[in-house]
Coordinates of C-alpha atoms in Angstrom, one line a residue:
M819 CA -0.1 -0.2 -0.3
V820 CA 1.3 3.4 -1.3
R821 CA 2.7 5.6 1.9
S822 CA 0.5 8.7 2.4
S823 CA 3.6 10.5 2.7
Q824 CA 4.7 9.9 -0.4
Q825 CA 1.5 10.9 -2.4
L826 CA 1.6 14.1 -4.4
H827 CA -1.5 15.8 -3.5
P828 CA -3.5 16.5 -0.2
H829 CA -6.3 13.6 0.6
R830 CA -9.7 15.3 -0.3
E831 CA -12.7 13.2 0.5
P832 CA -15.0 12.6 -2.3
A833 CA -18.7 13.4 -1.9
P834 CA -20.7 11.0 -0.6
T835 CA -23.2 9.0 -3.2
R836 CA -26.7 8.9 -3.2
A837 CA -29.0 5.8 -3.8
A838 CA -30.6 6.2 -7.4
A839 CA -32.1 4.0 -10.5
T840 CA -32.5 4.5 -14.1
V841 CA -34.2 2.6 -16.7
L842 CA -33.1 2.1 -20.5
L843 CA -36.7 1.4 -22.2
L844 CA -36.2 -0.6 -25.3
R845 CA -37.7 -1.6 -28.6
D846 CA -37.6 -3.4 -31.5
T847 CA -37.8 -1.9 -34.9
P848 CA -37.3 -2.6 -38.3
A849 CA -34.0 -0.6 -38.2
G850 CA -32.8 -2.3 -35.0
L851 CA -32.8 -1.9 -31.2
E852 CA -34.0 1.2 -29.9
V853 CA -33.7 3.1 -26.6
L854 CA -36.0 5.7 -25.0
M855 CA -34.1 9.1 -24.1
T856 CA -35.1 12.4 -22.7
R857 CA -33.2 15.9 -22.4
R858 CA -32.7 17.1 -18.9
S859 CA -33.7 20.5 -17.8
P860 CA -31.5 23.2 -18.3
T861 CA -31.6 24.1 -14.6
A862 CA -31.2 20.5 -13.5
S863 CA -28.3 20.3 -10.6
F864 CA -26.6 17.5 -12.4
A865 CA -26.0 17.1 -16.3
P866 CA -28.1 19.9 -17.5
N867 CA -29.7 19.8 -20.9
A868 CA -27.9 16.2 -20.9
Y869 CA -30.1 13.5 -22.7
V870 CA -30.6 10.4 -20.0
F871 CA -32.6 7.7 -19.5
P872 CA -35.5 8.5 -17.1
G873 CA -34.5 7.7 -13.4
G874 CA -34.0 9.4 -10.2
R875 CA -33.3 8.7 -6.3
I876 CA -34.2 5.6 -4.4
D877 CA -36.4 6.7 -1.4
E878 CA -36.9 4.8 1.7
A879 CA -40.4 4.4 1.2
D880 CA -39.6 2.4 -2.5
T881 CA -39.7 -0.5 -0.4
A882 CA -43.5 0.2 0.9
A883 CA -44.3 -0.7 -2.9
R884 CA -42.9 -4.0 -2.6
R885 CA -46.5 -5.2 -1.7
I886 CA -47.4 -4.6 -5.3
A887 CA -44.2 -5.4 -6.9
T888 CA -44.0 -8.8 -8.9
R889 CA -40.6 -10.8 -8.2
R890 CA -39.1 -13.2 -10.0
R891 CA -37.3 -16.2 -8.3
T892 CA -33.6 -14.8 -9.1
Q893 CA -34.2 -11.4 -8.6
S894 CA -32.9 -10.0 -5.1
R895 CA -34.9 -7.6 -2.6
V896 CA -32.3 -4.7 -3.5
Q897 CA -32.8 -5.3 -7.5
L898 CA -36.7 -5.2 -6.6
T899 CA -36.4 -1.9 -4.8
Q900 CA -34.2 -0.5 -7.7
A901 CA -36.9 -1.7 -10.2
I902 CA -39.5 0.2 -7.9
A903 CA -38.0 3.6 -7.6
A904 CA -37.2 2.9 -11.9
I905 CA -40.8 2.2 -12.5
R906 CA -41.9 5.2 -10.3
E907 CA -39.3 7.4 -11.8
S908 CA -40.3 6.5 -15.3
F909 CA -44.2 7.1 -14.7
E910 CA -43.1 10.5 -13.4
E911 CA -41.2 11.9 -15.8
L912 CA -42.6 10.0 -19.2
G913 CA -46.1 8.8 -18.2
V914 CA -44.9 5.4 -18.7
L915 CA -45.7 2.6 -16.5
L916 CA -44.8 -0.9 -16.4
A917 CA -47.6 -2.9 -14.6
H918 CA -50.2 -5.1 -15.0
H919 CA -53.6 -6.5 -13.2
A920 CA -53.7 -9.6 -11.5
D921 CA -54.6 -11.6 -14.1
G922 CA -51.9 -10.2 -16.3
T923 CA -53.6 -7.6 -18.6
P924 CA -51.5 -4.7 -19.1
V925 CA -52.4 -1.4 -17.7
T926 CA -54.1 0.7 -20.5
A927 CA -53.4 4.1 -21.9
A928 CA -56.6 5.2 -20.5
E929 CA -56.1 4.1 -17.1
I930 CA -52.6 5.6 -17.1
A931 CA -54.2 9.4 -18.3
D932 CA -56.4 9.0 -15.3
M933 CA -53.5 8.8 -12.6
D934 CA -51.8 11.5 -11.2
R935 CA -48.3 12.1 -12.0
S936 CA -47.8 15.2 -10.1
T937 CA -47.7 13.1 -6.9
A938 CA -45.9 9.9 -8.3
D939 CA -43.0 11.4 -6.7
T940 CA -44.2 10.4 -3.3
T941 CA -43.8 6.6 -3.3
V942 CA -46.8 6.4 -1.2
A943 CA -49.0 8.3 -3.2
F944 CA -47.7 6.2 -6.4
A945 CA -48.5 3.0 -4.6
E946 CA -51.7 3.7 -3.6
Q947 CA -52.7 4.8 -6.9
C948 CA -51.4 1.7 -8.4
A949 CA -53.7 -0.4 -5.7
A950 CA -56.4 1.5 -5.9
R951 CA -56.5 0.5 -9.7
G952 CA -55.4 -3.3 -9.3
L953 CA -52.6 -2.6 -11.1
L954 CA -49.0 -5.1 -10.0
L955 CA -45.7 -3.4 -10.6
S956 CA -43.8 -5.5 -14.0
T957 CA -40.7 -5.3 -11.6
D958 CA -40.0 -8.8 -12.4
K959 CA -39.8 -7.6 -16.2
V960 CA -36.7 -5.6 -15.5
Y961 CA -32.8 -6.4 -15.4
T962 CA -29.8 -5.1 -14.2
F963 CA -27.7 -4.1 -17.1
A964 CA -24.9 -1.9 -15.5
H965 CA -23.9 -0.7 -12.2
W966 CA -22.4 3.3 -12.3
I967 CA -20.7 4.8 -9.3
T968 CA -20.4 8.8 -10.2
D969 CA -16.4 9.9 -10.6
R970 CA -14.8 10.5 -7.3
D971 CA -14.2 14.1 -8.4
L972 CA -17.6 15.3 -9.0
P973 CA -19.6 17.4 -6.3
K974 CA -22.8 15.6 -6.8
R975 CA -22.3 11.9 -6.9
F976 CA -24.7 8.9 -7.6
D977 CA -24.6 4.9 -7.1
V978 CA -27.3 4.0 -9.5
P979 CA -27.6 0.7 -11.6
F980 CA -28.9 1.1 -15.0
L981 CA -31.6 -1.2 -15.7
V982 CA -33.3 -2.5 -18.7
A983 CA -36.7 -3.1 -19.7
R984 CA -38.9 -3.7 -22.9
M985 CA -41.2 -0.8 -23.6
P986 CA -45.1 -1.9 -23.3
E987 CA -47.1 -1.9 -26.0
G988 CA -49.7 0.6 -26.5
Q989 CA -47.9 3.5 -24.5
T990 CA -47.0 6.9 -26.0
P991 CA -44.0 8.8 -23.5
S992 CA -44.9 12.3 -22.8
A993 CA -42.2 14.3 -20.9
D994 CA -43.6 15.9 -17.2
E995 CA -41.7 19.2 -19.2
T996 CA -40.3 20.0 -15.3
E997 CA -37.5 17.5 -15.2
Q998 CA -37.4 16.0 -18.5
F999 CA -38.0 17.4 -21.9
E1000 CA -38.5 16.0 -25.6
P1001 CA -38.5 12.3 -25.5
I1002 CA -36.8 10.4 -28.2
W1003 CA -36.5 6.9 -29.6
V1004 CA -32.7 6.5 -30.9
R1005 CA -30.8 3.6 -32.0
P1006 CA -27.5 3.3 -29.9
A1007 CA -25.1 4.4 -32.5
D1008 CA -27.2 7.3 -34.1
A1009 CA -27.0 8.5 -30.2
L1010 CA -23.3 8.3 -30.3
A1011 CA -22.9 9.6 -33.9
R1012 CA -24.9 12.9 -33.0
H1013 CA -23.1 13.3 -29.6
A1014 CA -19.6 13.1 -31.6
E1015 CA -21.2 16.0 -33.9
G1016 CA -22.0 17.9 -30.9
R1017 CA -25.9 17.5 -31.6
F1018 CA -26.7 15.3 -29.0
F1019 CA -25.1 15.7 -25.3
I1020 CA -24.4 12.8 -23.4
I1021 CA -22.4 12.5 -20.1
F1022 CA -19.5 9.7 -19.9
P1023 CA -21.6 6.8 -18.6
T1024 CA -24.1 7.1 -21.1
V1025 CA -21.7 6.9 -23.7
R1026 CA -20.2 3.9 -22.4
T1027 CA -23.6 2.3 -21.7
L1028 CA -24.7 3.2 -25.7
Q1029 CA -21.3 1.7 -26.8
R1030 CA -21.9 -1.4 -24.8
L1031 CA -26.1 -1.3 -26.0
A1032 CA -25.0 -0.9 -29.7
T1033 CA -23.7 -4.5 -29.6
Y1034 CA -27.0 -6.4 -29.4
G1035 CA -29.4 -6.8 -31.9
N1036 CA -32.6 -6.7 -30.4
V1037 CA -34.4 -6.5 -26.8
D1038 CA -34.4 -10.0 -26.3
A1039 CA -30.8 -10.2 -26.6
V1040 CA -30.1 -7.5 -24.1
L1041 CA -32.5 -9.1 -21.9
G1042 CA -31.0 -12.5 -22.0
A1043 CA -27.4 -11.0 -21.5
C1044 CA -28.6 -9.8 -18.0
A1045 CA -31.0 -12.7 -17.4
Q1046 CA -28.0 -15.2 -18.0
R1047 CA -25.0 -14.0 -16.5
D1048 CA -22.7 -16.7 -15.4
E1049 CA -22.2 -15.3 -11.9
G1050 CA -26.1 -14.8 -11.7
E1051 CA -28.3 -12.4 -11.8
G1052 CA -26.3 -8.6 -11.2
P1053 CA -24.8 -6.0 -13.5
L1054 CA -22.7 -6.8 -16.9
W1055 CA -20.0 -4.2 -15.4
T1056 CA -19.8 -1.7 -12.7
S1057 CA -17.5 1.4 -12.8
C1058 CA -16.5 4.3 -10.7
P1059 CA -14.6 6.1 -13.5
R1060 CA -11.3 8.3 -13.1
G1061 CA -10.3 11.5 -15.0
G1062 CA -6.9 12.9 -16.0
F1063 CA -6.0 15.4 -18.9
L1064 CA -5.1 14.5 -22.5
K1065 CA -3.9 17.4 -24.5
G1066 CA -5.2 19.5 -22.1
E1067 CA -8.8 18.5 -22.3
E1068 CA -10.8 16.3 -19.5
Q1069 CA -10.7 12.7 -20.3
R1070 CA -12.5 10.0 -18.3
Y1071 CA -11.7 6.2 -18.2
M1072 CA -13.3 3.1 -17.0
E1073 CA -11.3 0.4 -14.9
D1074 CA -10.4 -1.8 -18.0
E1075 CA -8.8 1.1 -19.9
S1076 CA -5.3 1.6 -19.7
P1077 CA -4.8 5.0 -18.0
Y1078 CA -7.1 4.0 -14.9
G1079 CA -4.4 2.2 -12.9
E1080 CA -2.1 5.2 -12.9
L1081 CA -5.0 7.9 -12.3
A1082 CA -5.9 5.5 -9.2
L1083 CA -2.1 5.5 -8.2
V1084 CA -1.4 9.5 -8.9
C1085 CA -5.0 10.7 -7.6
P1086 CA -6.4 7.5 -5.3
D1087 CA -9.2 10.5 -4.2
G1088 CA -9.9 10.9 -7.5
Q1089 CA -9.6 14.4 -8.0
M1090 CA -8.7 15.7 -11.5
L1091 CA -5.0 16.7 -11.6
H1092 CA -2.9 14.4 -13.7
A1093 CA -2.1 14.9 -17.6
L1094 CA -1.6 11.6 -19.5
D1095 CA 0.2 12.9 -22.4
W1096 CA 3.1 10.8 -23.5
Q1097 CA 6.3 12.8 -23.9
S1098 CA 9.9 12.7 -23.3
E1099 CA 11.1 15.8 -22.4
Q1100 CA 10.6 15.8 -18.7
P1101 CA 9.6 13.2 -16.2
V1102 CA 6.3 12.3 -14.9
E1103 CA 5.9 12.7 -11.2
L1104 CA 3.9 9.4 -9.9
L1105 CA 4.6 9.6 -6.4
K1106 CA 7.2 12.0 -4.6
N1107 CA 9.4 9.3 -4.6
V1108 CA 8.9 7.6 -8.0
R1109 CA 9.0 9.6 -11.2
R1110 CA 8.8 8.5 -15.1
L1111 CA 10.6 9.6 -18.4
T1112 CA 9.8 7.9 -21.3
A1113 CA 12.5 7.6 -23.8
P1114 CA 12.0 9.1 -27.3
N1115 CA 12.0 5.6 -29.0
P1116 CA 8.0 4.9 -29.8
S1117 CA 7.3 2.2 -32.4
A1118 CA 4.9 -1.1 -32.5
M1119 CA 7.1 -3.0 -30.3
T1120 CA 7.7 -0.1 -27.6
G1121 CA 4.8 1.5 -27.6
P1122 CA 5.0 5.2 -26.4
G1123 CA 8.5 4.3 -25.6
T1124 CA 10.6 2.6 -22.9
N1125 CA 10.0 3.8 -19.4
S1126 CA 12.7 4.7 -17.0
Y1127 CA 11.8 5.2 -13.8
I1128 CA 13.8 7.4 -11.1
V1129 CA 13.1 6.2 -7.5
G1130 CA 13.9 8.3 -4.2
D1131 CA 14.2 11.4 -3.1
A1132 CA 17.3 14.3 -2.4
A1133 CA 17.8 12.7 1.0
T1134 CA 18.7 9.3 -0.4
G1135 CA 19.9 10.0 -3.8
F1136 CA 18.2 7.6 -6.6
V1137 CA 17.7 4.6 -8.2
V1138 CA 17.5 4.5 -12.1
I1139 CA 15.6 1.5 -13.2
D1140 CA 15.7 0.8 -16.8
P1141 CA 17.9 3.5 -18.2
G1142 CA 16.6 2.7 -21.8
P1143 CA 18.6 3.0 -25.2
N1144 CA 21.6 4.8 -25.3
D1145 CA 20.1 7.7 -26.6
F1146 CA 22.2 11.1 -26.1
D1147 CA 19.0 13.3 -24.8
H1148 CA 17.4 10.9 -22.8
I1149 CA 20.4 9.9 -20.8
G1150 CA 20.9 13.8 -20.1
R1151 CA 17.6 14.2 -18.7
L1152 CA 18.2 11.2 -16.1
W1153 CA 21.5 13.2 -15.1
K1154 CA 19.5 16.2 -14.8
A1155 CA 16.4 14.9 -13.2
T1156 CA 18.5 13.3 -10.6
Q1157 CA 21.1 16.0 -10.6
G1158 CA 23.8 13.0 -10.9
D1159 CA 22.9 11.6 -7.3
I1160 CA 22.4 8.2 -8.5
R1161 CA 23.3 5.6 -6.5
M1162 CA 22.5 2.1 -8.4
I1163 CA 21.4 2.2 -12.3
V1164 CA 19.1 -1.3 -12.5
C1165 CA 18.9 -2.8 -15.9
T1166 CA 15.8 -5.7 -15.7
H1167 CA 17.0 -7.0 -18.8
S1168 CA 19.5 -6.9 -21.4
H1169 CA 17.5 -5.7 -24.5
A1170 CA 18.5 -3.2 -26.4
D1171 CA 15.8 -0.3 -25.6
H1172 CA 16.5 -1.1 -21.6
S1173 CA 20.4 -1.5 -21.0
P1174 CA 22.6 0.3 -23.2
G1175 CA 21.9 3.7 -21.7
A1176 CA 23.4 2.5 -18.4
A1177 CA 27.2 3.0 -18.9
P1178 CA 27.1 6.2 -20.6
L1179 CA 24.7 7.5 -17.9
A1180 CA 27.0 6.0 -14.9
A1181 CA 29.9 7.8 -16.7
L1182 CA 28.1 11.3 -16.3
C1183 CA 27.8 10.9 -12.8
K1184 CA 30.5 12.4 -10.3
V1185 CA 31.0 9.2 -8.3
R1186 CA 29.8 6.3 -10.8
P1187 CA 26.9 4.3 -9.8
P1188 CA 27.4 0.3 -9.8
I1189 CA 25.2 -1.0 -12.9
L1190 CA 23.2 -4.2 -11.7
G1191 CA 21.2 -6.6 -13.2
L1192 CA 21.7 -10.2 -14.5
P1193 CA 24.4 -10.8 -17.4
S1194 CA 23.2 -12.1 -20.5
A1195 CA 22.7 -15.9 -21.6
P1196 CA 24.4 -17.5 -24.2
T1197 CA 21.2 -17.6 -25.7
S1198 CA 20.8 -13.7 -26.2
R1199 CA 20.9 -12.0 -29.2
P1200 CA 24.0 -9.8 -30.2
T1201 CA 22.1 -7.0 -29.5
A1202 CA 21.3 -7.9 -26.3
R1203 CA 24.6 -8.7 -24.8
F1204 CA 25.1 -7.2 -20.9
T1205 CA 27.5 -7.6 -18.4
P1206 CA 26.6 -5.7 -14.8
D1207 CA 29.4 -4.9 -12.5
R1208 CA 27.6 -7.2 -10.2
A1209 CA 24.8 -9.8 -10.6
L1210 CA 22.0 -9.2 -8.6
A1211 CA 20.2 -12.4 -6.4
D1212 CA 16.9 -13.3 -6.0
Q1213 CA 15.5 -11.7 -2.9
E1214 CA 18.3 -9.6 -2.7
H1215 CA 17.3 -6.0 -1.1
L1216 CA 18.7 -2.8 -2.4
V1217 CA 18.4 -0.1 0.0
L1218 CA 19.0 4.0 -0.7
K1219 CA 20.8 5.3 2.3
G1220 CA 21.5 8.9 3.2
A1221 CA 24.2 11.1 2.3
D1222 CA 26.2 10.6 5.4
G1223 CA 25.7 6.8 5.2
T1224 CA 22.6 6.5 7.2
D1225 CA 20.5 3.3 6.6
L1226 CA 17.1 5.1 6.4
R1227 CA 15.1 1.7 6.2
N1228 CA 13.3 2.7 9.6
N1229 CA 12.8 6.3 8.8
I1230 CA 12.3 7.5 5.0
A1231 CA 13.1 3.9 3.6
H1232 CA 13.0 2.9 -0.5
T1233 CA 13.8 -0.4 -0.6
L1234 CA 14.0 -2.5 -3.6
R1235 CA 13.5 -6.2 -3.5
V1236 CA 14.9 -8.3 -6.7
I1237 CA 12.8 -11.1 -7.8
H1238 CA 14.1 -13.3 -10.8
T1239 CA 11.6 -13.5 -13.7
P1240 CA 12.9 -15.2 -16.7
G1241 CA 10.4 -15.7 -19.5
H1242 CA 10.7 -12.8 -21.7
A1243 CA 14.5 -12.8 -21.5
A1244 CA 16.6 -15.3 -19.4
N1245 CA 17.9 -12.7 -17.2
H1246 CA 14.9 -10.8 -16.6
L1247 CA 14.4 -9.4 -13.1
C1248 CA 11.6 -7.4 -11.6
L1249 CA 11.7 -4.9 -8.6
V1250 CA 8.9 -4.5 -5.6
L1251 CA 9.4 -1.2 -4.0
E1252 CA 8.4 -2.7 -0.6
E1253 CA 7.3 0.6 1.4
D1254 CA 4.9 1.5 -1.2
G1255 CA 3.7 -1.5 -2.5
L1256 CA 5.0 -1.2 -6.3
L1257 CA 6.0 -3.7 -8.8
F1258 CA 8.4 -2.6 -11.4
S1259 CA 8.0 -5.3 -14.1
G1260 CA 10.1 -4.3 -16.8
D1261 CA 9.1 -6.0 -20.2
H1262 CA 7.5 -9.1 -18.3
I1263 CA 4.1 -7.1 -17.5
L1264 CA 3.2 -4.5 -20.0
N1265 CA 0.0 -2.2 -20.2
G1266 CA -1.8 -2.6 -23.6
S1267 CA -0.3 -5.5 -25.0
T1268 CA 1.2 -9.1 -24.2
T1269 CA 5.4 -9.4 -24.4
V1270 CA 6.7 -11.3 -26.9
V1271 CA 8.8 -14.6 -25.7
D1272 CA 11.1 -15.4 -28.3
P1273 CA 13.3 -18.5 -28.4
P1274 CA 15.8 -19.4 -27.3
D1275 CA 16.5 -16.7 -24.8
G1276 CA 12.8 -16.3 -24.1
D1277 CA 11.1 -19.5 -22.6
M1278 CA 7.1 -19.9 -22.0
T1279 CA 7.1 -22.3 -19.3
A1280 CA 9.6 -19.9 -17.1
Y1281 CA 7.8 -17.1 -18.5
L1282 CA 4.4 -18.7 -17.1
D1283 CA 6.2 -19.5 -13.5
S1284 CA 7.6 -15.9 -13.0
L1285 CA 4.0 -14.8 -13.2
D1286 CA 3.2 -17.1 -10.3
A1287 CA 6.0 -15.7 -8.5
L1288 CA 5.2 -12.1 -9.0
D1289 CA 1.6 -12.8 -8.0
A1290 CA 2.9 -14.8 -4.9
A1291 CA 5.1 -11.6 -4.3
C1292 CA 2.3 -9.2 -4.8
A1293 CA -0.1 -11.1 -2.0
A1294 CA 2.5 -11.3 0.5
G1295 CA 3.6 -7.4 -0.2
D1296 CA 0.4 -5.9 -0.5
V1297 CA 1.6 -4.6 -4.0
A1298 CA -1.2 -2.8 -5.6
F1299 CA 0.3 -1.6 -9.0
I1300 CA 2.4 -2.3 -11.3
L1301 CA 4.8 -0.3 -13.2
P1302 CA 5.8 -1.5 -16.8
A1303 CA 8.4 -0.6 -18.4
H1304 CA 6.2 -0.2 -21.5
G1305 CA 2.6 2.0 -21.0
Y1306 CA 1.0 3.7 -18.1
V1307 CA 0.5 2.3 -14.4
L1308 CA -1.5 -1.0 -14.0
G1309 CA -3.9 -1.0 -10.9
E1310 CA -5.3 -4.1 -9.4
A1311 CA -1.9 -5.9 -9.5
R1312 CA -3.1 -9.5 -8.6
T1313 CA -6.2 -9.0 -10.9
A1314 CA -3.7 -7.7 -14.0
I1315 CA -1.2 -10.9 -13.4
A1316 CA -4.5 -13.3 -13.1
Y1317 CA -5.9 -11.8 -16.6
L1318 CA -2.3 -12.1 -18.1
K1319 CA -1.6 -15.6 -17.6
K1320 CA -5.5 -16.5 -18.1
H1321 CA -4.6 -14.8 -21.7
R1322 CA -1.3 -16.8 -22.2
L1323 CA -3.1 -20.2 -21.2
K1324 CA -6.1 -19.4 -23.8
R1325 CA -3.7 -18.6 -26.7
E1326 CA -2.1 -21.8 -25.8
A1327 CA -5.3 -23.8 -25.9
K1328 CA -5.9 -22.4 -29.3
I1329 CA -2.2 -23.4 -30.6
A1330 CA -2.8 -26.5 -29.5
G1331 CA -6.0 -26.8 -31.3
V1332 CA -4.6 -25.7 -34.5
M1333 CA -1.5 -28.0 -34.0
R1334 CA -4.1 -31.2 -33.5
R1335 CA -6.0 -29.8 -36.6
L1336 CA -3.0 -29.7 -38.8
P1337 CA -0.4 -32.4 -37.1
E1338 CA 1.7 -32.5 -40.0
G1339 CA 1.7 -28.4 -40.3
T1340 CA 4.1 -26.0 -40.1
A1341 CA 4.6 -22.9 -37.9
D1342 CA 4.0 -20.8 -41.1
E1343 CA 0.4 -22.6 -41.5
W1344 CA -0.4 -22.6 -37.9
L1345 CA 0.3 -19.0 -37.4
P1346 CA -2.7 -17.1 -39.2
L1347 CA -5.1 -19.8 -37.7
A1348 CA -3.8 -19.4 -34.2
Y1349 CA -3.7 -15.3 -34.3
D1350 CA -6.8 -14.8 -36.5
D1351 CA -7.8 -12.1 -34.3
V1352 CA -4.5 -10.4 -34.4
P1353 CA -3.8 -8.0 -37.3
P1354 CA -1.5 -9.6 -40.1
R1355 CA 1.1 -7.1 -40.3
M1356 CA 1.9 -8.4 -36.1
W1357 CA 2.1 -11.8 -37.3
P1358 CA 6.0 -11.6 -37.6
V1359 CA 6.1 -10.3 -33.9
A1360 CA 3.8 -13.2 -33.1
A1361 CA 5.2 -16.0 -34.8
R1362 CA 8.3 -15.5 -31.9
S1363 CA 5.7 -16.1 -29.1
L1364 CA 4.3 -19.3 -31.3
A1365 CA 7.5 -20.6 -31.6
A1366 CA 7.9 -20.5 -27.6
H1367 CA 4.1 -22.1 -27.3
V1368 CA 4.8 -24.6 -29.8
E1369 CA 8.2 -25.2 -27.8
R1370 CA 6.4 -25.5 -24.7
L1371 CA 3.5 -28.0 -25.9
Q1372 CA 6.3 -30.4 -27.3
T1373 CA 8.1 -30.3 -23.9
L1374 CA 4.7 -31.2 -21.9
Q1375 CA 4.0 -34.0 -24.3
R1376 CA 7.1 -35.4 -24.1
Q1377 CA 6.9 -35.5 -20.3
A1378 CA 3.6 -36.8 -20.3
A1379 CA 4.7 -39.7 -22.7
P1380 CA 5.2 -43.3 -20.8

């Protein structure tokens, strides 16, 4: 867990959330699936003039309406209350009522017209009106599609399920002209296109919900996905977005998007303060004791460039992790950022975009720091030869000390623990900053792509075993964040590792299936079938990892033979 003393910004407690519910009313048309949306009042305190789905706060009294609500066996009491609130709000705002009589006949438009919508915001009044007409709420036909929690930086926040239901036949939406205006049926893709053109203002959760909704062909497909979720009934996703700046403009991200983990590390309370632009001119502060300087070597293989990390502070001096390529300007910027007070240079492995900058950087320092890492193996490519001043032992600790030689481990400690992680390269290692629960993963774990495992120096079995070692280290050391050599910081470290291993094994199973179908085939024949979900331009790179998987599968087959 990151020490509060190392956070860049003073903590600010996010505003509390209020319980609410909204419902996506859906219908099928010859042109495709449509959803009912409406425009909020220009004077609304939250998202004025935005096109939204009908909904509002959940009142404590909503539970009183359970006596007239119908419930399916798999529907929880919480879901039932949420559905009641959403039905009440859709009636109040748009005059749409999801209800039926005890014999199953639906409520008629004439019955709805006879009801008083102006008092529907009082739940008891709404329930009494329904009961007086012998109506039961069709809450059993309402399903949970998504769960949104308003971003932590906003002053008004809600905890709201986005529910889905089929629009009742024979009813026509009519806005209350107080809270909601201009009800409109729209295909999700059309709403998104109009929004992109600036003609249809929608807020971030609505955008993401419409993007997901657009992948379904009809109402049954949406309801079926909600009803038949593998984990049982519940939202298809839950998100509390985070925001940062990109090209000077606010951008928001969900948990599965690459900048999310970095925003969680730098601004855990959700403040909108961090710039996400990739640049190589100056270090990016992640914590008071951790900065990232990205080398100017962007490519298909390196992403935005190789990340060099600077760990430490003025009192302890600095460790530079992965000084990067031998780039004059990049090395000069690393020296300037540390004022030359570099105590150690550590290379996670010997590839050409990681280690060549070590010797020239060390030479710039008044007191030459040791270059640490693991020597390259005989299997390494000629461009990846590397001999450190000293080889690091597995589980060794590298401790920064004060200028007077005082050991600061019990004061302002910066302790890096070495973990040998062969796989991507035979001499690969990772580092854990123990006091703050950070894993510097080199190329073993990346953000936005999977690393190449290229035999003979790369080994897939070793790679997978190293993932297990890193998972154990994260569990034992309360490691929450991964700082990769390429891409933004990753959050939820153990989840990221588990996903990566699952992805690798899924790919391996696909390769094994292709090999069984074409037992006499060659790697060139297996490649387009095993990597048919990868752009062909990337197949030459994928061929390296294919070779590593094939080598592993053949080894496992030999070991299993009697």
